[in-house]
PDB file of C-alpha atoms in Angstrom:
ATOM      1  CA  UNK N 181    -153.243  -2.582  20.826  1.00  0.00           C
ATOM      2  CA  UNK N 182    -150.114  -1.693  18.875  1.00  0.00           C
ATOM      3  CA  UNK N 183    -150.398   0.339  15.695  1.00  0.00           C
ATOM      4  CA  UNK N 184    -147.509   0.485  13.268  1.00  0.00           C
ATOM      5  CA  UNK N 185    -147.313   3.022  10.525  1.00  0.00           C
ATOM      6  CA  UNK N 186    -144.702   5.217   8.941  1.00  0.00           C
ATOM      7  CA  UNK N 187    -141.996   3.556  11.000  1.00  0.00           C
ATOM      8  CA  UNK N 188    -143.541   4.503  14.387  1.00  0.00           C
ATOM      9  CA  UNK N 189    -145.102   2.295  17.060  1.00  0.00           C
ATOM     10  CA  UNK N 190    -147.924   3.483  19.260  1.00  0.00           C
ATOM     11  CA  UNK N 191    -149.298   1.598  22.219  1.00  0.00           C
ATOM     12  CA  UNK N 192    -152.812   2.495  23.217  1.00  0.00           C
ATOM     13  CA  UNK N 193    -154.004   2.042  26.738  1.00  0.00           C
ATOM     14  CA  UNK N 194    -157.258   3.669  27.776  1.00  0.00           C
ATOM     15  CA  UNK N 195    -156.942   6.184  24.945  1.00  0.00           C
ATOM     16  CA  UNK N 196    -153.540   7.472  26.080  1.00  0.00           C
ATOM     17  CA  UNK N 197    -150.086   6.929  24.717  1.00  0.00           C
ATOM     18  CA  UNK N 198    -147.871   4.656  26.831  1.00  0.00           C
ATOM     19  CA  UNK N 199    -144.098   5.065  26.869  1.00  0.00           C
ATOM     20  CA  UNK N 200    -142.437   2.276  24.935  1.00  0.00           C
ATOM     21  CA  UNK N 201    -138.795   1.632  25.944  1.00  0.00           C
ATOM     22  CA  UNK N 202    -138.091   0.353  22.401  1.00  0.00           C
ATOM     23  CA  UNK N 203    -138.865   3.744  20.875  1.00  0.00           C
ATOM     24  CA  UNK N 204    -136.419   6.637  21.359  1.00  0.00           C
ATOM     25  CA  UNK N 205    -137.861   9.695  23.125  1.00  0.00           C
ATOM     26  CA  UNK N 206    -137.871  11.867  19.982  1.00  0.00           C
ATOM     27  CA  UNK N 207    -140.023   9.306  18.113  1.00  0.00           C
ATOM     28  CA  UNK N 208    -142.989   9.600  20.509  1.00  0.00           C
ATOM     29  CA  UNK N 209    -144.660  12.280  18.458  1.00  0.00           C
ATOM     30  CA  UNK N 210    -146.164  11.911  14.978  1.00  0.00           C
ATOM     31  CA  UNK N 211    -146.282  14.543  12.326  1.00  0.00           C
ATOM     32  CA  UNK N 212    -149.644  15.479  10.786  1.00  0.00           C
ATOM     33  CA  UNK N 213    -148.650  13.611   7.613  1.00  0.00           C
ATOM     34  CA  UNK N 214    -148.007  10.416   9.594  1.00  0.00           C
ATOM     35  CA  UNK N 215    -151.306  10.739  11.452  1.00  0.00           C
ATOM     36  CA  UNK N 216    -153.131  11.287   8.150  1.00  0.00           C
ATOM     37  CA  UNK N 217    -151.440   8.203   6.684  1.00  0.00           C
ATOM     38  CA  UNK N 218    -152.531   6.145   9.700  1.00  0.00           C
ATOM     39  CA  UNK N 219    -156.116   7.365   9.378  1.00  0.00           C
ATOM     40  CA  UNK N 220    -156.210   6.543   5.649  1.00  0.00           C
ATOM     41  CA  UNK N 221    -154.728   3.111   6.391  1.00  0.00           C
ATOM     42  CA  UNK N 222    -157.385   2.506   9.041  1.00  0.00           C
ATOM     43  CA  UNK N 223    -160.175   3.495   6.598  1.00  0.00           C
ATOM     44  CA  UNK N 224    -158.794   1.107   3.988  1.00  0.00           C
ATOM     45  CA  UNK N 225    -158.630  -1.687   6.566  1.00  0.00           C
ATOM     46  CA  UNK N 226    -162.246  -1.082   7.608  1.00  0.00           C
ATOM     47  CA  UNK N 227    -163.448  -1.092   3.991  1.00  0.00           C
ATOM     48  CA  UNK N 228    -161.485  -4.222   3.206  1.00  0.00           C
ATOM     49  CA  UNK N 229    -162.768  -6.008   6.308  1.00  0.00           C
ATOM     50  CA  UNK N 230    -166.346  -5.056   5.481  1.00  0.00           C
ATOM     51  CA  UNK N 231    -165.938  -6.181   1.849  1.00  0.00           C
ATOM     52  CA  UNK N 232    -164.408  -9.508   2.855  1.00  0.00           C
ATOM     53  CA  UNK N 233    -167.033 -10.313   5.492  1.00  0.00           C
ATOM     54  CA  UNK N 234    -169.973  -9.365   3.269  1.00  0.00           C
ATOM     55  CA  UNK N 235    -168.621 -10.918   0.070  1.00  0.00           C
ATOM     56  CA  UNK N 236    -169.746  -7.876  -1.922  1.00  0.00           C
ATOM     57  CA  UNK N 237    -168.668  -7.385  -5.544  1.00  0.00           C
ATOM     58  CA  UNK N 238    -169.139  -3.618  -5.845  1.00  0.00           C
ATOM     59  CA  UNK N 239    -166.228  -1.716  -7.444  1.00  0.00           C
ATOM     60  CA  UNK N 240    -165.467   0.026  -4.161  1.00  0.00           C
ATOM     61  CA  UNK N 241    -165.328  -3.294  -2.315  1.00  0.00           C
ATOM     62  CA  UNK N 242    -163.157  -4.858  -5.020  1.00  0.00           C
ATOM     63  CA  UNK N 243    -160.816  -1.870  -4.724  1.00  0.00           C
ATOM     64  CA  UNK N 244    -160.630  -2.406  -0.954  1.00  0.00           C
ATOM     65  CA  UNK N 245    -159.815  -6.080  -1.457  1.00  0.00           C
ATOM     66  CA  UNK N 246    -157.177  -5.117  -4.014  1.00  0.00           C
ATOM     67  CA  UNK N 247    -155.735  -2.767  -1.405  1.00  0.00           C
ATOM     68  CA  UNK N 248    -155.293  -5.771   0.890  1.00  0.00           C
ATOM     69  CA  UNK N 249    -153.472  -7.617  -1.874  1.00  0.00           C
ATOM     70  CA  UNK N 250    -151.219  -4.607  -2.515  1.00  0.00           C
ATOM     71  CA  UNK N 251    -150.562  -4.284   1.222  1.00  0.00           C
ATOM     72  CA  UNK N 252    -149.623  -7.972   1.412  1.00  0.00           C
ATOM     73  CA  UNK N 253    -147.381  -7.590  -1.634  1.00  0.00           C
ATOM     74  CA  UNK N 254    -145.651  -4.599  -0.037  1.00  0.00           C
ATOM     75  CA  UNK N 255    -145.254  -6.517   3.246  1.00  0.00           C
ATOM     76  CA  UNK N 256    -143.849  -9.518   1.365  1.00  0.00           C
ATOM     77  CA  UNK N 257    -141.422  -7.227  -0.471  1.00  0.00           C
ATOM     78  CA  UNK N 258    -140.286  -5.674   2.804  1.00  0.00           C
ATOM     79  CA  UNK N 259    -139.861  -9.152   4.317  1.00  0.00           C
ATOM     80  CA  UNK N 260    -137.862 -10.263   1.252  1.00  0.00           C
ATOM     81  CA  UNK N 261    -135.642  -7.172   1.504  1.00  0.00           C
ATOM     82  CA  UNK N 262    -135.050  -7.792   5.211  1.00  0.00           C
ATOM     83  CA  UNK N 263    -134.320 -11.462   4.527  1.00  0.00           C
ATOM     84  CA  UNK N 264    -131.910 -10.509   1.742  1.00  0.00           C
ATOM     85  CA  UNK N 265    -130.217  -7.990   4.030  1.00  0.00           C
ATOM     86  CA  UNK N 266    -129.779 -10.709   6.641  1.00  0.00           C
ATOM     87  CA  UNK N 267    -128.412 -13.119   4.038  1.00  0.00           C
ATOM     88  CA  UNK N 268    -126.111 -10.415   2.678  1.00  0.00           C
ATOM     89  CA  UNK N 269    -124.757  -9.695   6.153  1.00  0.00           C
ATOM     90  CA  UNK N 270    -124.244 -13.415   6.707  1.00  0.00           C
ATOM     91  CA  UNK N 271    -122.482 -13.797   3.352  1.00  0.00           C
ATOM     92  CA  UNK N 272    -120.289 -10.797   4.077  1.00  0.00           C
ATOM     93  CA  UNK N 273    -119.308 -12.352   7.391  1.00  0.00           C
ATOM     94  CA  UNK N 274    -118.608 -15.684   5.722  1.00  0.00           C
ATOM     95  CA  UNK N 275    -116.591 -13.934   3.004  1.00  0.00           C
ATOM     96  CA  UNK N 276    -114.566 -12.112   5.657  1.00  0.00           C
ATOM     97  CA  UNK N 277    -113.906 -15.386   7.519  1.00  0.00           C
ATOM     98  CA  UNK N 278    -112.835 -17.097   4.283  1.00  0.00           C
ATOM     99  CA  UNK N 279    -110.519 -14.219   3.375  1.00  0.00           C
ATOM    100  CA  UNK N 280    -109.028 -14.298   6.878  1.00  0.00           C
ATOM    101  CA  UNK N 281    -108.504 -18.066   6.585  1.00  0.00           C
ATOM    102  CA  UNK N 282    -106.844 -17.645   3.181  1.00  0.00           C
ATOM    103  CA  UNK N 283    -104.601 -14.884   4.518  1.00  0.00           C
ATOM    104  CA  UNK N 284    -103.706 -17.043   7.512  1.00  0.00           C
ATOM    105  CA  UNK N 285    -102.823 -19.956   5.202  1.00  0.00           C
ATOM    106  CA  UNK N 286    -100.725 -17.665   3.030  1.00  0.00           C
ATOM    107  CA  UNK N 287     -99.015 -16.246   6.118  1.00  0.00           C
ATOM    108  CA  UNK N 288     -98.264 -19.758   7.395  1.00  0.00           C
ATOM    109  CA  UNK N 289     -96.874 -20.738   3.976  1.00  0.00           C
ATOM    110  CA  UNK N 290     -94.703 -17.606   3.903  1.00  0.00           C
ATOM    111  CA  UNK N 291     -93.450 -18.294   7.443  1.00  0.00           C
ATOM    112  CA  UNK N 292     -92.546 -21.849   6.441  1.00  0.00           C
ATOM    113  CA  UNK N 293     -90.759 -20.529   3.338  1.00  0.00           C
ATOM    114  CA  UNK N 294     -88.872 -17.933   5.396  1.00  0.00           C
ATOM    115  CA  UNK N 295     -87.816 -20.619   7.866  1.00  0.00           C
ATOM    116  CA  UNK N 296     -86.647 -22.873   5.011  1.00  0.00           C
ATOM    117  CA  UNK N 297     -84.675 -19.989   3.499  1.00  0.00           C
ATOM    118  CA  UNK N 298     -83.167 -19.151   6.901  1.00  0.00           C
ATOM    119  CA  UNK N 299     -82.148 -22.794   7.343  1.00  0.00           C
ATOM    120  CA  UNK N 300     -80.605 -22.841   3.863  1.00  0.00           C
ATOM    121  CA  UNK N 301     -78.776 -19.579   4.602  1.00  0.00           C
ATOM    122  CA  UNK N 302     -77.549 -20.911   7.931  1.00  0.00           C
ATOM    123  CA  UNK N 303     -76.330 -24.072   6.191  1.00  0.00           C
ATOM    124  CA  UNK N 304     -74.541 -22.007   3.526  1.00  0.00           C
ATOM    125  CA  UNK N 305     -72.973 -19.825   6.232  1.00  0.00           C
ATOM    126  CA  UNK N 306     -71.706 -22.961   7.989  1.00  0.00           C
ATOM    127  CA  UNK N 307     -70.259 -24.217   4.735  1.00  0.00           C
ATOM    128  CA  UNK N 308     -68.589 -20.892   4.047  1.00  0.00           C
ATOM    129  CA  UNK N 309     -67.192 -20.806   7.589  1.00  0.00           C
ATOM    130  CA  UNK N 310     -65.891 -24.357   7.225  1.00  0.00           C
ATOM    131  CA  UNK N 311     -64.279 -23.528   3.875  1.00  0.00           C
ATOM    132  CA  UNK N 312     -62.790 -20.379   5.371  1.00  0.00           C
ATOM    133  CA  UNK N 313     -61.322 -22.300   8.323  1.00  0.00           C
ATOM    134  CA  UNK N 314     -59.989 -24.993   6.003  1.00  0.00           C
ATOM    135  CA  UNK N 315     -58.432 -22.321   3.782  1.00  0.00           C
ATOM    136  CA  UNK N 316     -56.794 -20.714   6.822  1.00  0.00           C
ATOM    137  CA  UNK N 317     -55.464 -24.079   7.973  1.00  0.00           C
ATOM    138  CA  UNK N 318     -54.091 -24.851   4.535  1.00  0.00           C
ATOM    139  CA  UNK N 319     -52.463 -21.441   4.315  1.00  0.00           C
ATOM    140  CA  UNK N 320     -50.735 -22.002   7.667  1.00  0.00           C
ATOM    141  CA  UNK N 321     -49.648 -25.453   6.650  1.00  0.00           C
ATOM    142  CA  UNK N 322     -48.335 -24.033   3.394  1.00  0.00           C
ATOM    143  CA  UNK N 323     -46.435 -21.348   5.249  1.00  0.00           C
ATOM    144  CA  UNK N 324     -45.014 -23.941   7.634  1.00  0.00           C
ATOM    145  CA  UNK N 325     -43.952 -26.095   4.713  1.00  0.00           C
ATOM    146  CA  UNK N 326     -42.380 -23.160   2.940  1.00  0.00           C
ATOM    147  CA  UNK N 327     -40.653 -22.177   6.114  1.00  0.00           C
ATOM    148  CA  UNK N 328     -39.271 -25.722   6.555  1.00  0.00           C
ATOM    149  CA  UNK N 329     -38.071 -25.875   2.963  1.00  0.00           C
ATOM    150  CA  UNK N 330     -36.110 -22.710   3.187  1.00  0.00           C
ATOM    151  CA  UNK N 331     -34.475 -23.405   6.521  1.00  0.00           C
ATOM    152  CA  UNK N 332     -30.793 -23.986   6.184  1.00  0.00           C
ATOM    153  CA  UNK N 333     -29.664 -27.472   6.858  1.00  0.00           C
ATOM    154  CA  UNK N 334     -27.566 -27.614   9.898  1.00  0.00           C
TER     155      UNK N 334
END
């Protein structure tokens, strides 16, 4: 039999507590408040079970049945919170993956732009080099022509 209450699990075997590997060592002991809460919970369960099996309509029995409804509501709320936490974690993971994909796309686009700019720069550098070489050639030719023009005729 496993009892759960106040966040602790107890396994009963022949009236003694059995070590549960799922529970850390420091959680094996309950405080008096937790034990009291478990006892009150057990009393409510017994009253509710008795009221449901006998079909009684006394105020005490109706209160016990209402306790069951409140307990179910609390359990449903806890389940909804856990489900929402799971969904939130999933959505956070999906959001992270989407942001990473967007960043990767942006990085790829920037790399492509950088490569295009490098190609354009390289092309411009080639053009400038070609113009520079042509200018040098023309200057030499000009100097040669000037030199020929000013040579005395022999």
